[in-house]
Structures are given as structure tokens and as C-alpha cells.
Coordinates of N, CA and C in Angstrom, one line a residue:
S136 N 162.9 50.5 13.0 CA 161.9 50.4 12.0 C 162.4 49.7 10.8
I137 N 163.7 49.7 10.5 CA 164.2 49.0 9.4 C 164.0 47.5 9.5
F138 N 164.3 47.0 10.7 CA 164.1 45.6 11.0 C 162.7 45.2 11.0
N139 N 161.8 46.1 11.4 CA 160.4 45.8 11.4 C 159.9 45.7 9.9
S140 N 160.4 46.6 9.1 CA 160.0 46.5 7.6 C 160.5 45.2 7.0
I141 N 161.8 44.9 7.3 CA 162.4 43.6 6.8 C 161.6 42.4 7.3
G142 N 161.3 42.5 8.6 CA 160.5 41.4 9.2 C 159.2 41.2 8.6
R143 N 158.5 42.2 8.2 CA 157.2 42.0 7.6 C 157.3 41.3 6.3
L144 N 158.3 41.6 5.5 CA 158.5 40.8 4.3 C 158.9 39.4 4.5
F145 N 159.8 39.2 5.5 CA 160.3 37.9 5.8 C 159.2 37.0 6.3
W146 N 158.5 37.5 7.4 CA 157.5 36.6 8.0 C 156.3 36.4 7.1
G147 N 156.0 37.4 6.2 CA 154.9 37.2 5.3 C 155.2 36.1 4.3
G148 N 156.5 36.0 3.8 CA 156.9 35.0 2.9 C 156.9 33.6 3.6
L149 N 157.4 33.6 4.9 CA 157.4 32.4 5.6 C 156.0 31.9 5.9
T150 N 155.1 32.8 6.2 CA 153.7 32.4 6.4 C 153.1 31.7 5.2
D151 N 153.4 32.2 4.0 CA 152.9 31.6 2.7 C 153.5 30.2 2.6
K152 N 154.7 29.9 3.1 CA 155.2 28.6 2.9 C 154.8 27.6 4.0
L153 N 154.8 28.1 5.3 CA 154.5 27.2 6.4 C 153.1 27.3 7.0
G154 N 152.4 28.3 6.7 CA 151.1 28.6 7.3 C 151.2 29.5 8.5
G155 N 150.1 30.1 8.8 CA 150.0 31.1 9.9 C 150.4 30.5 11.3
Y156 N 149.8 29.4 11.6 CA 150.0 28.9 13.0 C 151.5 28.5 13.2
N157 N 152.1 27.8 12.2 CA 153.5 27.3 12.3 C 154.4 28.5 12.4
T158 N 154.2 29.5 11.6 CA 155.0 30.7 11.6 C 154.9 31.5 12.9
L159 N 153.7 31.5 13.4 CA 153.4 32.2 14.7 C 154.2 31.5 15.8
V160 N 154.3 30.2 15.8 CA 155.1 29.5 16.8 C 156.6 29.9 16.7
I161 N 157.1 30.0 15.5 CA 158.5 30.4 15.3 C 158.7 31.8 15.8
V162 N 157.7 32.7 15.4 CA 157.8 34.1 15.9 C 157.9 34.2 17.4
Y163 N 157.0 33.5 18.1 CA 157.0 33.6 19.5 C 158.3 32.9 20.1
L164 N 158.8 31.9 19.6 CA 160.0 31.3 20.1 C 161.2 32.2 19.9
F165 N 161.2 32.9 18.7 CA 162.3 33.8 18.4 C 162.2 35.0 19.4
T166 N 161.0 35.5 19.7 CA 160.8 36.6 20.7 C 161.3 36.1 22.0
C167 N 161.0 34.9 22.4 CA 161.4 34.4 23.7 C 162.9 34.4 23.9
V168 N 163.6 33.9 22.8 CA 165.0 33.9 22.8 C 165.6 35.3 22.9
C169 N 165.1 36.2 22.2 CA 165.6 37.6 22.3 C 165.3 38.2 23.6
M170 N 164.2 37.9 24.2 CA 163.9 38.5 25.5 C 164.8 37.9 26.6
L171 N 165.1 36.6 26.5 CA 166.0 35.9 27.4 C 167.4 36.5 27.3
L172 N 167.8 36.8 26.1 CA 169.1 37.4 25.9 C 169.1 38.8 26.5
L173 N 168.0 39.5 26.4 CA 167.9 40.8 27.1 C 168.0 40.7 28.6
L174 N 167.5 39.7 29.1 CA 167.5 39.4 30.6 C 168.9 39.2 31.1
F175 N 169.7 38.5 30.3 CA 171.0 38.1 30.7 C 172.2 38.8 30.0
F176 N 171.9 40.0 29.4 CA 173.0 40.6 28.6 C 174.1 41.1 29.4
N177 N 173.9 41.4 30.7 CA 174.9 41.8 31.7 C 175.9 42.9 31.1
G178 N 175.3 44.0 30.5 CA 176.1 45.1 30.1 C 176.8 44.9 28.7
N179 N 176.6 43.8 28.1 CA 177.1 43.6 26.7 C 176.2 44.3 25.7
T180 N 176.7 45.4 25.2 CA 175.9 46.2 24.3 C 175.6 45.5 23.0
S181 N 176.5 44.7 22.4 CA 176.2 44.0 21.2 C 175.0 43.0 21.3
V182 N 175.0 42.3 22.4 CA 173.9 41.4 22.7 C 172.6 42.2 22.9
F183 N 172.7 43.3 23.6 CA 171.5 44.2 23.8 C 170.9 44.7 22.5
Y184 N 171.8 45.2 21.6 CA 171.3 45.6 20.3 C 170.7 44.5 19.4
F185 N 171.4 43.3 19.4 CA 170.9 42.2 18.7 C 169.5 41.8 19.2
S186 N 169.3 41.8 20.5 CA 168.0 41.4 21.1 C 167.0 42.4 20.8
A187 N 167.3 43.7 20.9 CA 166.3 44.7 20.6 C 165.9 44.7 19.2
L188 N 166.8 44.6 18.3 CA 166.5 44.5 16.9 C 165.7 43.2 16.6
G189 N 166.0 42.1 17.2 CA 165.3 40.9 17.1 C 163.9 40.9 17.5
V190 N 163.6 41.6 18.6 CA 162.2 41.8 19.1 C 161.4 42.6 18.1
G191 N 162.0 43.7 17.5 CA 161.4 44.5 16.5 C 161.1 43.6 15.2
F192 N 162.0 42.8 14.9 CA 161.9 41.9 13.7 C 160.7 40.9 13.9
A193 N 160.7 40.4 15.1 CA 159.6 39.4 15.5 C 158.2 40.1 15.6
Y194 N 158.2 41.3 16.2 CA 157.0 42.0 16.3 C 156.3 42.2 15.0
A195 N 157.1 42.4 13.9 CA 156.5 42.6 12.6 C 155.8 41.3 12.2
G196 N 156.2 40.1 12.6 CA 155.6 38.9 12.2 C 154.2 38.8 12.8
I197 N 154.0 39.3 14.0 CA 152.7 39.2 14.6 C 151.7 40.0 13.8
L198 N 152.1 41.2 13.4 CA 151.3 42.1 12.6 C 151.0 41.6 11.2
V199 N 151.8 40.8 10.7 CA 151.6 40.2 9.4 C 150.7 39.0 9.4
I200 N 150.9 38.2 10.5 CA 150.2 36.9 10.6 C 148.7 37.1 11.0
F201 N 148.5 37.9 12.0 CA 147.1 38.0 12.6 C 146.0 38.3 11.6
P202 N 146.1 39.2 10.6 CA 145.0 39.4 9.8 C 144.6 38.2 9.0
G203 N 145.5 37.4 8.5 CA 145.2 36.2 7.8 C 144.6 35.1 8.7
L204 N 145.1 35.0 9.9 CA 144.5 34.0 10.8 C 143.1 34.5 11.2
T205 N 142.9 35.8 11.3 CA 141.5 36.2 11.7 C 140.5 35.8 10.6
S206 N 140.9 36.1 9.4 CA 139.9 35.7 8.3 C 139.8 34.2 8.1
Q207 N 140.9 33.5 8.4 CA 140.8 32.0 8.3 C 139.9 31.5 9.4
N208 N 139.9 32.0 10.6 CA 139.1 31.5 11.7 C 137.7 32.0 11.7
F209 N 137.5 33.2 11.3 CA 136.2 33.8 11.5 C 135.5 34.2 10.1
G210 N 136.2 34.0 9.0 CA 135.6 34.3 7.7 C 135.8 35.7 7.3
M211 N 135.4 36.0 6.1 CA 135.6 37.4 5.6 C 134.4 38.3 5.8
R212 N 133.3 37.8 6.2 CA 132.1 38.6 6.4 C 132.3 39.8 7.3
N213 N 132.9 39.6 8.4 CA 133.1 40.6 9.4 C 134.6 40.8 9.7
Q214 N 135.4 40.6 8.7 CA 136.9 40.7 8.9 C 137.4 41.9 9.6
G215 N 136.9 43.1 9.1 CA 137.3 44.3 9.7 C 137.0 44.5 11.2
L216 N 135.8 44.1 11.6 CA 135.3 44.2 13.0 C 136.1 43.1 13.8
N217 N 136.2 41.9 13.3 CA 136.9 40.9 14.1 C 138.4 41.2 14.3
Y218 N 139.0 41.7 13.2 CA 140.4 42.1 13.4 C 140.6 43.3 14.3
G219 N 139.6 44.2 14.3 CA 139.7 45.3 15.2 C 139.6 44.9 16.7
F220 N 138.8 43.9 17.0 CA 138.7 43.3 18.3 C 140.1 42.6 18.7
M221 N 140.6 41.9 17.7 CA 141.9 41.2 18.0 C 143.0 42.2 18.2
Y222 N 143.1 43.2 17.4 CA 144.1 44.2 17.6 C 143.9 45.0 18.9
F223 N 142.7 45.3 19.3 CA 142.4 45.9 20.5 C 142.9 45.1 21.7
G224 N 142.7 43.8 21.7 CA 143.2 42.9 22.7 C 144.8 42.9 22.7
F225 N 145.4 43.0 21.5 CA 146.8 43.0 21.4 C 147.3 44.3 22.1
A226 N 146.6 45.4 21.8 CA 147.1 46.7 22.4 C 146.9 46.7 23.9
V227 N 145.8 46.2 24.4 CA 145.6 46.1 25.9 C 146.7 45.3 26.5
G228 N 147.0 44.1 25.9 CA 148.1 43.3 26.4 C 149.4 44.0 26.5
A229 N 149.7 44.9 25.5 CA 150.9 45.6 25.4 C 151.0 46.6 26.5
V230 N 149.8 47.2 26.9 CA 149.8 48.2 28.0 C 150.0 47.5 29.3
I231 N 149.3 46.4 29.5 CA 149.4 45.7 30.8 C 150.7 45.1 31.0
A232 N 151.3 44.5 30.0 CA 152.6 43.8 30.2 C 153.6 44.1 29.1
P233 N 154.1 45.3 29.1 CA 155.0 45.7 28.1 C 156.3 44.9 28.2

């Protein structure tokens, strides 16, 4: 949870500089690298911990970026409802493919 908190600050600042879509690409690439390291860690605990912390760090970026992208794409009129639908889809995806 410490890396998740740090990640929210980091990715939020990066989103302000690069924009939501560009930062989201970086978040997903970072997540892919961490997941691939998890796949091939072969009992190396330091790589395992680095990857697990990296995934938590990247997960924070998704939660920071999505509300801004939702309002950017759909407007502020129904922001709460639209973000609720987006987050529901995010939760369903997490259940189907954790």
C-alpha cells in the first residue's frame, strides 16, 4: 500500500505533464514488464518483490488516470455515472482475469 500511495502521486504528476493517454501507455508497459518478470523469476525473491511492488505502483496509475479520461471523453454532466460504469468494468475484468 505504500507503493500504491507513492504511485498515485507519481502517476498523477506525470499525467499532468504528458496527458492521460500517454501516461496510461507507460503504466501498461510498466505493468507488462513487471508481470513478465513475475513469470520468469524462477525462485529469485528479490525479483519477485520488485515485480509485486511494481504492479502495485502501476495499479495506482490506473486509478489516478481513469477519472480524468472519463470526464475528458464524456464530459462533466454525468461524470459520476460514467465513471461508475468504467470502474464496474474494471472490477469485472479483475474478477475474470486476475
